[in-house]
mmCIF file of C-alpha atoms and ligand atoms in Angstrom:
data_model
loop_
_atom_site.group_PDB
_atom_site.id
_atom_site.type_symbol
_atom_site.label_atom_id
_atom_site.label_comp_id
_atom_site.label_asym_id
_atom_site.label_seq_id
_atom_site.Cartn_x
_atom_site.Cartn_y
_atom_site.Cartn_z
ATOM 1 C CA UNK A 182 -146.573 150.777 95.809
ATOM 2 C CA UNK A 183 -144.045 148.278 94.472
ATOM 3 C CA UNK A 184 -143.973 148.053 90.696
ATOM 4 C CA UNK A 185 -147.419 149.452 90.244
ATOM 5 C CA UNK A 186 -147.998 152.561 88.159
ATOM 6 C CA UNK A 187 -150.167 154.856 90.263
ATOM 7 C CA UNK A 188 -151.964 157.815 88.722
ATOM 8 C CA UNK A 189 -154.441 160.435 89.822
ATOM 9 C CA UNK A 190 -157.474 161.436 87.741
ATOM 10 C CA UNK A 191 -159.270 164.779 88.047
ATOM 11 C CA UNK A 192 -162.688 165.524 86.576
ATOM 12 C CA UNK A 193 -164.734 168.745 86.679
ATOM 13 C CA UNK A 194 -166.352 169.015 83.260
ATOM 14 C CA UNK A 195 -169.914 169.590 84.455
ATOM 15 C CA UNK A 196 -171.496 169.418 87.898
ATOM 16 C CA UNK A 197 -169.414 166.776 89.665
ATOM 17 C CA UNK A 198 -165.968 167.388 91.064
ATOM 18 C CA UNK A 199 -164.289 164.002 91.115
ATOM 19 C CA UNK A 200 -160.857 162.671 91.985
ATOM 20 C CA UNK A 201 -159.526 159.120 92.054
ATOM 21 C CA UNK A 202 -156.261 157.291 92.444
ATOM 22 C CA UNK A 203 -155.890 154.194 90.305
ATOM 23 C CA UNK A 204 -153.124 151.580 90.084
ATOM 24 C CA UNK A 205 -152.161 150.068 86.709
ATOM 25 C CA UNK A 206 -155.236 151.579 85.082
ATOM 26 C CA UNK A 207 -157.552 149.065 86.724
ATOM 27 C CA UNK A 208 -157.466 149.065 90.530
ATOM 28 C CA UNK A 209 -159.209 151.961 92.255
ATOM 29 C CA UNK A 210 -157.206 152.810 95.392
ATOM 30 C CA UNK A 211 -159.424 155.724 96.395
ATOM 31 C CA UNK A 212 -162.054 157.958 94.885
ATOM 32 C CA UNK A 213 -164.179 160.925 95.895
ATOM 33 C CA UNK A 214 -167.052 162.692 94.176
ATOM 34 C CA UNK A 215 -168.610 165.977 95.185
ATOM 35 C CA UNK A 216 -171.967 166.297 93.479
ATOM 36 C CA UNK A 217 -173.319 169.798 92.967
ATOM 37 C CA UNK A 218 -176.897 168.681 92.336
ATOM 38 C CA UNK A 219 -178.133 170.519 95.438
ATOM 39 C CA UNK A 220 -176.646 173.789 94.106
ATOM 40 C CA UNK A 221 -178.394 173.543 90.726
ATOM 41 C CA UNK A 222 -181.669 171.898 91.759
ATOM 42 C CA UNK A 223 -183.695 175.104 91.978
ATOM 43 C CA UNK A 224 -182.674 176.021 88.392
ATOM 44 C CA UNK A 225 -183.531 172.549 86.967
ATOM 45 C CA UNK A 226 -180.172 172.474 85.208
ATOM 46 C CA UNK A 227 -176.491 173.274 85.639
ATOM 47 C CA UNK A 228 -175.611 176.966 86.062
ATOM 48 C CA UNK A 229 -172.051 177.326 84.661
ATOM 49 C CA UNK A 230 -170.870 180.114 86.994
ATOM 50 C CA UNK A 231 -172.086 178.312 90.118
ATOM 51 C CA UNK A 232 -170.510 175.075 88.869
ATOM 52 C CA UNK A 233 -167.010 176.455 88.267
ATOM 53 C CA UNK A 234 -166.880 178.243 91.628
ATOM 54 C CA UNK A 235 -167.999 175.120 93.473
ATOM 55 C CA UNK A 236 -165.352 172.982 91.712
ATOM 56 C CA UNK A 237 -162.674 175.432 92.806
ATOM 57 C CA UNK A 238 -163.823 175.315 96.409
ATOM 58 C CA UNK A 239 -163.622 171.545 96.808
ATOM 59 C CA UNK A 240 -160.989 170.139 94.453
ATOM 60 C CA UNK A 241 -157.973 170.515 96.765
ATOM 61 C CA UNK A 242 -159.772 168.831 99.653
ATOM 62 C CA UNK A 243 -160.795 165.946 97.387
ATOM 63 C CA UNK A 244 -157.207 165.480 96.217
ATOM 64 C CA UNK A 245 -155.919 165.449 99.821
ATOM 65 C CA UNK A 246 -158.642 163.042 100.843
ATOM 66 C CA UNK A 247 -157.834 160.613 98.004
ATOM 67 C CA UNK A 248 -154.089 160.655 98.714
ATOM 68 C CA UNK A 249 -154.746 159.940 102.375
ATOM 69 C CA UNK A 250 -157.234 157.184 101.690
ATOM 70 C CA UNK A 251 -154.814 155.494 99.268
ATOM 71 C CA UNK A 252 -152.043 155.957 101.886
ATOM 72 C CA UNK A 253 -149.754 157.672 99.392
ATOM 73 C CA UNK A 254 -148.272 161.127 98.802
ATOM 74 C CA UNK A 255 -147.801 163.158 95.607
ATOM 75 C CA UNK A 256 -144.346 161.530 95.311
ATOM 76 C CA UNK A 257 -145.924 158.125 94.621
ATOM 77 C CA UNK A 258 -147.758 159.378 91.535
ATOM 78 C CA UNK A 259 -146.410 158.454 88.087
ATOM 79 C CA UNK A 260 -148.803 160.676 86.133
ATOM 80 C CA UNK A 261 -151.700 163.089 86.535
ATOM 81 C CA UNK A 262 -154.696 162.911 84.213
ATOM 82 C CA UNK A 263 -157.509 165.430 83.808
ATOM 83 C CA UNK A 264 -160.505 165.891 81.528
ATOM 84 C CA UNK A 265 -159.862 168.726 79.074
ATOM 85 C CA UNK A 266 -162.918 168.375 76.787
ATOM 86 C CA UNK A 267 -165.877 168.491 76.248
ATOM 87 C CA UNK A 268 -167.783 170.373 78.929
ATOM 88 C CA UNK A 269 -168.337 173.767 80.491
ATOM 89 C CA UNK A 270 -165.202 175.809 79.914
ATOM 90 C CA UNK A 271 -165.061 177.421 83.380
ATOM 91 C CA UNK A 272 -165.615 174.029 85.009
ATOM 92 C CA UNK A 273 -163.089 172.136 82.867
ATOM 93 C CA UNK A 274 -160.424 174.696 83.747
ATOM 94 C CA UNK A 275 -160.500 173.756 87.431
ATOM 95 C CA UNK A 276 -159.386 170.120 86.998
ATOM 96 C CA UNK A 277 -157.001 170.878 84.141
ATOM 97 C CA UNK A 278 -155.254 173.730 85.935
ATOM 98 C CA UNK A 279 -154.968 171.651 89.117
ATOM 99 C CA UNK A 280 -153.464 168.816 87.079
ATOM 100 C CA UNK A 281 -150.996 171.190 85.445
ATOM 101 C CA UNK A 282 -149.893 172.393 88.894
ATOM 102 C CA UNK A 283 -149.335 168.804 90.078
ATOM 103 C CA UNK A 284 -147.521 167.875 86.864
ATOM 104 C CA UNK A 285 -145.237 170.908 87.010
ATOM 105 C CA UNK A 286 -144.488 170.647 90.740
ATOM 106 C CA UNK A 287 -143.898 166.899 90.821
ATOM 107 C CA UNK A 288 -142.319 166.665 87.346
ATOM 108 C CA UNK A 289 -144.696 163.936 86.253
ATOM 109 C CA UNK A 290 -146.490 163.636 82.895
ATOM 110 C CA UNK A 291 -149.716 165.538 82.349
ATOM 111 C CA UNK A 292 -152.298 163.533 80.465
ATOM 112 C CA UNK A 293 -155.329 165.287 79.061
ATOM 113 C CA UNK A 294 -158.326 163.064 78.627
ATOM 114 C CA UNK A 295 -161.417 163.236 76.420
ATOM 115 C CA UNK A 296 -164.393 163.000 78.762
ATOM 116 C CA UNK A 297 -166.401 160.728 76.473
ATOM 117 C CA UNK A 298 -163.540 158.304 75.957
ATOM 118 C CA UNK A 299 -163.098 158.211 79.729
ATOM 119 C CA UNK A 300 -166.775 157.285 80.201
ATOM 120 C CA UNK A 301 -166.410 154.388 77.783
ATOM 121 C CA UNK A 302 -163.414 153.157 79.793
ATOM 122 C CA UNK A 303 -165.480 152.876 83.008
ATOM 123 C CA UNK A 304 -166.512 149.187 82.663
ATOM 124 C CA UNK A 305 -162.868 148.211 82.296
ATOM 125 C CA UNK A 306 -162.165 149.360 85.848
ATOM 126 C CA UNK A 307 -164.289 146.462 87.012
ATOM 127 C CA UNK A 308 -162.120 143.573 86.015
ATOM 128 C CA UNK A 309 -163.043 143.213 82.330
ATOM 129 C CA UNK A 310 -160.422 143.123 79.579
ATOM 130 C CA UNK A 311 -160.881 145.429 76.593
ATOM 131 C CA UNK A 312 -161.137 144.003 73.119
ATOM 132 C CA UNK A 313 -160.999 146.452 70.261
ATOM 133 C CA UNK A 314 -162.917 147.392 68.266
ATOM 134 C CA UNK A 315 -166.108 147.926 70.242
ATOM 135 C CA UNK A 316 -169.263 149.995 69.768
ATOM 136 C CA UNK A 317 -169.628 152.626 72.497
ATOM 137 C CA UNK A 318 -172.944 154.272 73.312
ATOM 138 C CA UNK A 319 -172.461 157.366 75.437
ATOM 139 C CA UNK A 320 -175.665 158.613 77.067
ATOM 140 C CA UNK A 321 -175.594 161.436 79.581
ATOM 141 C CA UNK A 322 -177.012 164.864 80.375
ATOM 142 C CA UNK A 323 -174.762 166.547 77.831
ATOM 143 C CA UNK A 324 -174.123 163.861 75.216
ATOM 144 C CA UNK A 325 -175.865 161.203 73.185
ATOM 145 C CA UNK A 326 -173.360 159.688 70.803
ATOM 146 C CA UNK A 327 -172.461 156.393 69.202
ATOM 147 C CA UNK A 328 -168.820 155.537 68.559
ATOM 148 C CA UNK A 329 -166.781 152.815 66.995
ATOM 149 C CA UNK A 330 -163.760 152.631 69.301
ATOM 150 C CA UNK A 331 -160.782 151.223 67.386
ATOM 151 C CA UNK A 332 -158.111 151.779 70.042
ATOM 152 C CA UNK A 333 -157.215 154.102 72.899
ATOM 153 C CA UNK A 334 -157.440 157.617 71.485
ATOM 154 C CA UNK A 335 -158.982 156.345 68.247
ATOM 155 C CA UNK A 336 -162.730 156.886 68.390
ATOM 156 C CA UNK A 337 -164.803 157.096 65.245
ATOM 157 C CA UNK A 338 -168.020 159.068 65.749
ATOM 158 C CA UNK A 339 -170.896 157.155 64.134
ATOM 159 C CA UNK A 340 -173.744 159.387 65.199
ATOM 160 C CA UNK A 341 -174.693 162.182 67.511
ATOM 161 C CA UNK A 342 -177.809 163.943 68.723
ATOM 162 C CA UNK A 343 -178.975 166.706 66.460
ATOM 163 C CA UNK A 344 -180.526 168.619 69.374
ATOM 164 C CA UNK A 345 -180.983 167.624 73.034
ATOM 165 C CA UNK A 346 -179.075 164.872 74.785
ATOM 166 C CA UNK A 347 -181.179 162.005 76.131
ATOM 167 C CA UNK A 348 -180.470 162.864 79.804
ATOM 168 C CA UNK A 349 -181.361 166.472 79.060
ATOM 169 C CA UNK A 350 -184.717 165.316 77.641
ATOM 170 C CA UNK A 351 -185.409 163.366 80.874
ATOM 171 C CA UNK A 352 -184.498 166.500 82.854
ATOM 172 C CA UNK A 353 -186.649 168.834 80.741
ATOM 173 C CA UNK A 354 -189.713 166.581 80.820
ATOM 174 C CA UNK A 355 -189.310 166.242 84.595
ATOM 175 C CA UNK A 356 -189.026 170.013 84.859
ATOM 176 C CA UNK A 357 -192.192 170.506 82.851
ATOM 177 C CA UNK A 358 -194.010 168.067 85.124
ATOM 178 C CA UNK A 359 -192.480 169.824 88.204
ATOM 179 C CA UNK A 360 -191.006 166.534 89.360
ATOM 180 C CA UNK A 361 -187.542 167.709 90.422
ATOM 181 C CA UNK A 362 -183.943 167.449 89.214
ATOM 182 C CA UNK A 363 -182.199 165.406 87.908
ATOM 183 C CA UNK A 364 -185.183 164.033 86.046
ATOM 184 C CA UNK A 365 -183.793 160.648 84.934
ATOM 185 C CA UNK A 366 -184.119 158.662 88.160
ATOM 186 C CA UNK A 367 -187.505 160.273 89.001
ATOM 187 C CA UNK A 368 -188.999 159.477 85.587
ATOM 188 C CA UNK A 369 -187.598 155.934 85.732
ATOM 189 C CA UNK A 370 -189.306 155.368 89.085
ATOM 190 C CA UNK A 371 -192.671 156.786 87.934
ATOM 191 C CA UNK A 372 -192.490 154.780 84.694
ATOM 192 C CA UNK A 373 -192.065 151.579 86.692
ATOM 193 C CA UNK A 374 -195.369 152.355 88.458
ATOM 194 C CA UNK A 375 -197.388 152.644 85.219
ATOM 195 C CA UNK A 376 -200.099 150.027 84.784
ATOM 196 C CA UNK A 377 -201.656 150.612 81.337
ATOM 197 C CA UNK A 378 -198.312 151.025 79.533
ATOM 198 C CA UNK A 379 -199.982 152.215 76.327
ATOM 199 C CA UNK A 380 -197.841 153.966 73.719
ATOM 200 C CA UNK A 381 -198.774 157.660 73.763
ATOM 201 C CA UNK A 382 -195.872 159.206 71.853
ATOM 202 C CA UNK A 383 -194.591 158.388 68.365
ATOM 203 C CA UNK A 384 -191.370 156.521 67.674
ATOM 204 C CA UNK A 385 -188.354 158.832 67.222
ATOM 205 C CA UNK A 386 -186.671 158.821 63.784
ATOM 206 C CA UNK A 387 -187.079 155.995 61.350
ATOM 207 C CA UNK A 388 -184.281 153.639 60.378
ATOM 208 C CA UNK A 389 -182.110 155.514 57.959
ATOM 209 C CA UNK A 390 -179.340 154.234 55.796
ATOM 210 C CA UNK A 391 -176.134 153.988 57.771
ATOM 211 C CA UNK A 392 -176.745 157.096 59.816
ATOM 212 C CA UNK A 393 -176.955 156.882 63.539
ATOM 213 C CA UNK A 394 -178.323 160.266 64.541
ATOM 214 C CA UNK A 395 -180.511 160.880 67.567
ATOM 215 C CA UNK A 396 -183.051 163.606 68.258
ATOM 216 C CA UNK A 397 -185.030 164.441 71.376
ATOM 217 C CA UNK A 398 -186.628 167.848 70.833
ATOM 218 C CA UNK A 399 -189.626 166.395 68.929
ATOM 219 C CA UNK A 400 -190.376 163.892 71.678
ATOM 220 C CA UNK A 401 -189.998 166.575 74.333
ATOM 221 C CA UNK A 402 -192.473 168.840 72.475
ATOM 222 C CA UNK A 403 -194.883 165.926 72.006
ATOM 223 C CA UNK A 404 -194.862 165.315 75.780
ATOM 224 C CA UNK A 405 -195.415 169.000 76.560
ATOM 225 C CA UNK A 406 -198.270 169.298 74.037
ATOM 226 C CA UNK A 407 -199.875 166.127 75.388
ATOM 227 C CA UNK A 408 -199.795 167.441 78.947
ATOM 228 C CA UNK A 409 -201.385 170.732 77.791
ATOM 229 C CA UNK A 410 -204.176 168.816 76.039
ATOM 230 C CA UNK A 411 -204.620 166.218 78.804
ATOM 231 C CA UNK A 412 -204.030 168.012 82.122
ATOM 232 C CA UNK A 413 -205.517 165.080 84.073
ATOM 233 C CA UNK A 414 -203.376 162.406 82.421
ATOM 234 C CA UNK A 415 -201.654 159.919 84.709
ATOM 235 C CA UNK A 416 -198.072 161.076 85.227
ATOM 236 C CA UNK A 417 -196.809 157.468 85.507
ATOM 237 C CA UNK A 418 -198.253 156.630 82.073
ATOM 238 C CA UNK A 419 -196.659 159.747 80.577
ATOM 239 C CA UNK A 420 -193.322 158.874 82.190
ATOM 240 C CA UNK A 421 -193.560 155.298 80.927
ATOM 241 C CA UNK A 422 -194.394 156.221 77.348
ATOM 242 C CA UNK A 423 -191.769 158.975 77.218
ATOM 243 C CA UNK A 424 -189.093 156.659 78.630
ATOM 244 C CA UNK A 425 -189.919 153.834 76.202
ATOM 245 C CA UNK A 426 -189.518 156.151 73.211
ATOM 246 C CA UNK A 427 -186.429 157.880 74.581
ATOM 247 C CA UNK A 428 -184.668 154.565 75.153
ATOM 248 C CA UNK A 429 -185.925 152.635 72.126
ATOM 249 C CA UNK A 430 -183.924 154.742 69.656
ATOM 250 C CA UNK A 431 -180.742 154.161 71.671
ATOM 251 C CA UNK A 432 -181.214 150.410 71.575
ATOM 252 C CA UNK A 433 -182.136 150.407 67.883
ATOM 253 C CA UNK A 434 -179.106 152.484 66.861
ATOM 254 C CA UNK A 435 -176.757 150.407 69.031
ATOM 255 C CA UNK A 436 -177.781 147.084 67.520
ATOM 256 C CA UNK A 437 -177.993 148.507 63.969
ATOM 257 C CA UNK A 438 -174.377 149.660 64.259
ATOM 258 C CA UNK A 439 -173.336 146.297 65.685
ATOM 259 C CA UNK A 440 -174.991 144.454 62.789
ATOM 260 C CA UNK A 441 -173.704 146.700 60.020
ATOM 261 C CA UNK A 442 -170.151 146.944 61.318
ATOM 262 C CA UNK A 443 -170.085 143.312 62.500
ATOM 263 C CA UNK A 444 -168.792 144.344 65.912
ATOM 264 C CA UNK A 445 -170.347 142.432 68.780
ATOM 265 C CA UNK A 446 -168.740 144.035 71.809
ATOM 266 C CA UNK A 447 -170.999 146.811 73.062
ATOM 267 C CA UNK A 448 -170.203 149.299 75.825
ATOM 268 C CA UNK A 449 -172.871 151.585 77.270
ATOM 269 C CA UNK A 450 -171.778 154.414 79.576
ATOM 270 C CA UNK A 451 -172.801 157.795 81.014
ATOM 271 C CA UNK A 452 -175.451 158.819 83.562
ATOM 272 C CA UNK A 453 -178.413 157.409 81.597
ATOM 273 C CA UNK A 454 -176.680 153.995 81.450
ATOM 274 C CA UNK A 455 -177.790 153.469 85.050
ATOM 275 C CA UNK A 456 -181.423 153.333 83.842
ATOM 276 C CA UNK A 457 -182.660 149.787 84.549
ATOM 277 C CA UNK A 458 -185.197 149.815 81.722
ATOM 278 C CA UNK A 459 -182.405 150.634 79.253
ATOM 279 C CA UNK A 460 -180.427 147.656 80.542
ATOM 280 C CA UNK A 461 -183.528 145.456 80.258
ATOM 281 C CA UNK A 462 -184.237 146.551 76.648
ATOM 282 C CA UNK A 463 -180.622 145.915 75.647
ATOM 283 C CA UNK A 464 -180.519 142.496 77.265
ATOM 284 C CA UNK A 465 -183.838 141.607 75.579
ATOM 285 C CA UNK A 466 -182.248 142.278 72.197
ATOM 286 C CA UNK A 467 -178.860 140.745 72.975
ATOM 287 C CA UNK A 468 -177.905 137.584 71.075
ATOM 288 C CA UNK A 469 -175.446 134.945 72.311
ATOM 289 C CA UNK A 470 -172.629 136.403 70.216
ATOM 290 C CA UNK A 471 -172.897 139.869 71.827
ATOM 291 C CA UNK A 472 -170.744 140.867 74.774
ATOM 292 C CA UNK A 473 -172.261 143.773 76.649
ATOM 293 C CA UNK A 474 -170.570 145.989 79.214
ATOM 294 C CA UNK A 475 -172.355 148.405 81.506
ATOM 295 C CA UNK A 476 -170.435 150.132 84.290
ATOM 296 C CA UNK A 477 -171.924 149.786 87.763
ATOM 297 C CA UNK A 478 -174.075 152.861 88.609
ATOM 298 C CA UNK A 479 -171.334 154.655 90.595
ATOM 299 C CA UNK A 480 -169.071 154.548 87.527
ATOM 300 C CA UNK A 481 -171.869 155.601 85.144
ATOM 301 C CA UNK A 482 -171.833 159.110 86.500
ATOM 302 C CA UNK A 483 -168.849 161.459 86.131
ATOM 303 C CA UNK A 484 -165.927 160.136 88.179
ATOM 304 C CA UNK A 485 -162.175 160.471 88.528
ATOM 305 C CA UNK A 486 -161.421 156.747 88.207
ATOM 306 C CA UNK A 487 -162.357 156.625 84.522
ATOM 307 C CA UNK A 488 -160.042 159.605 83.910
ATOM 308 C CA UNK A 489 -157.129 158.016 85.772
ATOM 309 C CA UNK A 490 -157.903 154.701 84.041
ATOM 310 C CA UNK A 491 -157.806 155.904 80.440
ATOM 311 C CA UNK A 492 -154.928 158.196 81.494
ATOM 312 C CA UNK A 493 -152.893 155.085 82.346
ATOM 313 C CA UNK A 494 -153.306 153.759 78.805
ATOM 314 C CA UNK A 495 -152.046 157.077 77.414
ATOM 315 C CA UNK A 496 -149.194 157.042 79.956
ATOM 316 C CA UNK A 497 -148.085 153.590 78.748
ATOM 317 C CA UNK A 498 -148.048 154.863 75.171
ATOM 318 C CA UNK A 499 -146.148 158.031 76.132
ATOM 319 C CA UNK A 500 -149.030 160.229 74.970
ATOM 320 C CA UNK A 501 -148.366 163.178 77.262
ATOM 321 C CA UNK A 502 -149.796 166.692 76.955
ATOM 322 C CA UNK A 503 -147.860 169.957 77.090
ATOM 323 C CA UNK A 504 -148.572 172.387 79.927
ATOM 324 C CA UNK A 505 -149.869 174.770 77.265
ATOM 325 C CA UNK A 506 -152.877 172.566 76.505
ATOM 326 C CA UNK A 507 -156.217 174.347 76.875
ATOM 327 C CA UNK A 508 -159.759 173.211 77.620
ATOM 328 C CA UNK A 509 -162.347 172.804 74.858
ATOM 329 C CA UNK A 510 -166.121 172.997 75.158
ATOM 330 C CA UNK A 511 -166.860 170.868 72.096
ATOM 331 C CA UNK A 512 -166.413 167.069 71.711
HETATM 332 O O1 KG4 B 1373 -173.133 161.395 83.085
HETATM 333 P P1 KG4 B 1373 -173.905 162.249 84.029
HETATM 334 O O2 KG4 B 1373 -173.832 161.923 85.493
HETATM 335 O O3 KG4 B 1373 -173.508 163.774 83.909
HETATM 336 C C1 KG4 B 1373 -173.308 164.455 82.722
HETATM 337 O O4 KG4 B 1373 -174.276 164.598 81.953
HETATM 338 O O5 KG4 B 1373 -172.178 164.895 82.521
HETATM 339 O O6 KG4 B 1373 -175.428 162.202 83.550
HETATM 340 C C2 KG4 B 1373 -176.436 162.933 84.180
HETATM 341 C C3 KG4 B 1373 -177.700 162.724 83.379
HETATM 342 C C4 KG4 B 1373 -178.869 163.580 83.842
HETATM 343 O O7 KG4 B 1373 -179.480 164.166 82.719
HETATM 344 C C5 KG4 B 1373 -179.793 162.575 84.518
HETATM 345 O O8 KG4 B 1373 -181.168 162.928 84.464
HETATM 346 C C6 KG4 B 1373 -179.505 161.319 83.735
HETATM 347 O O9 KG4 B 1373 -178.118 161.353 83.480
HETATM 348 N N1 KG4 B 1373 -179.829 160.110 84.501
HETATM 349 C C7 KG4 B 1373 -180.759 159.226 84.125
HETATM 350 C C8 KG4 B 1373 -180.815 158.250 85.152
HETATM 351 N N2 KG4 B 1373 -179.880 158.569 86.103
HETATM 352 C C9 KG4 B 1373 -179.280 159.718 85.677
HETATM 353 N N3 KG4 B 1373 -181.559 159.189 83.045
HETATM 354 C C10 KG4 B 1373 -182.418 158.159 82.949
HETATM 355 N N4 KG4 B 1373 -182.544 157.199 83.898
HETATM 356 C C11 KG4 B 1373 -181.764 157.204 85.002
HETATM 357 N N5 KG4 B 1373 -181.899 156.262 85.925
#
């Protein structure tokens, strides 16, 4: 591996077991993701007990596979990084405990990574340099949050959802319409087939002074009530109108924060960031002075590369974790 610093990243915070080997925090040498969607589909959401057991069953094979594909052994690793928060406790434990075992056995630093910070690092695995500060919008099945990222490990939370996460709202609306799971990609597809494109649902939250909160339970209830009152309504029109409202608030908050804080580098990450309509709405509002980063769809979802990538930055700064570190459910 020459002079390169090679690290392994392990991720199991929710329903994807993911491992990756990354050189110098930017070159992905190998990566593997085991998605558990098929195990949770019938429940329309992630079942924690099923998730943690499934992580345990596959993580060792994924690690072996990644080492082989990168043509290295454990001895070539300079550090091991794992997500330790936030997420499902039983799930988080699988990656963190595996990382502790590798760290202890190979005498290499253990680096515990904040899942949301890792997501925001994803675009920088694709050849872009990072300029701090930037505004980070994290949109997934478990989180909807806006950050001002000042440096590695220095994230200032600007606003959060007060109830459901945006991805969760897509999933719940899809569940109510019996469309399947995960709901995001299905609703996006149906929305693109709408023809009338009339607004059905009200705008979420007005502009408030310097707060960047999000809320999805009102919109979700509005959709459910509408379907009760209009059982013959066109599902594509419902999907379109729901999606417009769900995404509009994200775009509004993102650009409000950019304007107020005078920060023009914007990073959007997490599963919902693969939504093409979200990208379109953001690029419609973008001005010449904005620089916008979206990870490619494979790096939007949970993955090990983002963990190994941000782990490298911690490694360079000597920010190691003790073996006594524990997982945490909350952000
Ligand atoms: O980041 P992620 O893979 O997993 C975690 O939440 O940890 O995000 C999954 C979420 C699900 O709620 C899914 O419905 C949503 O992202 N999602 C989308 C799209 N693709 C995935 N939501 C809207 N549009 C999409 N194209």
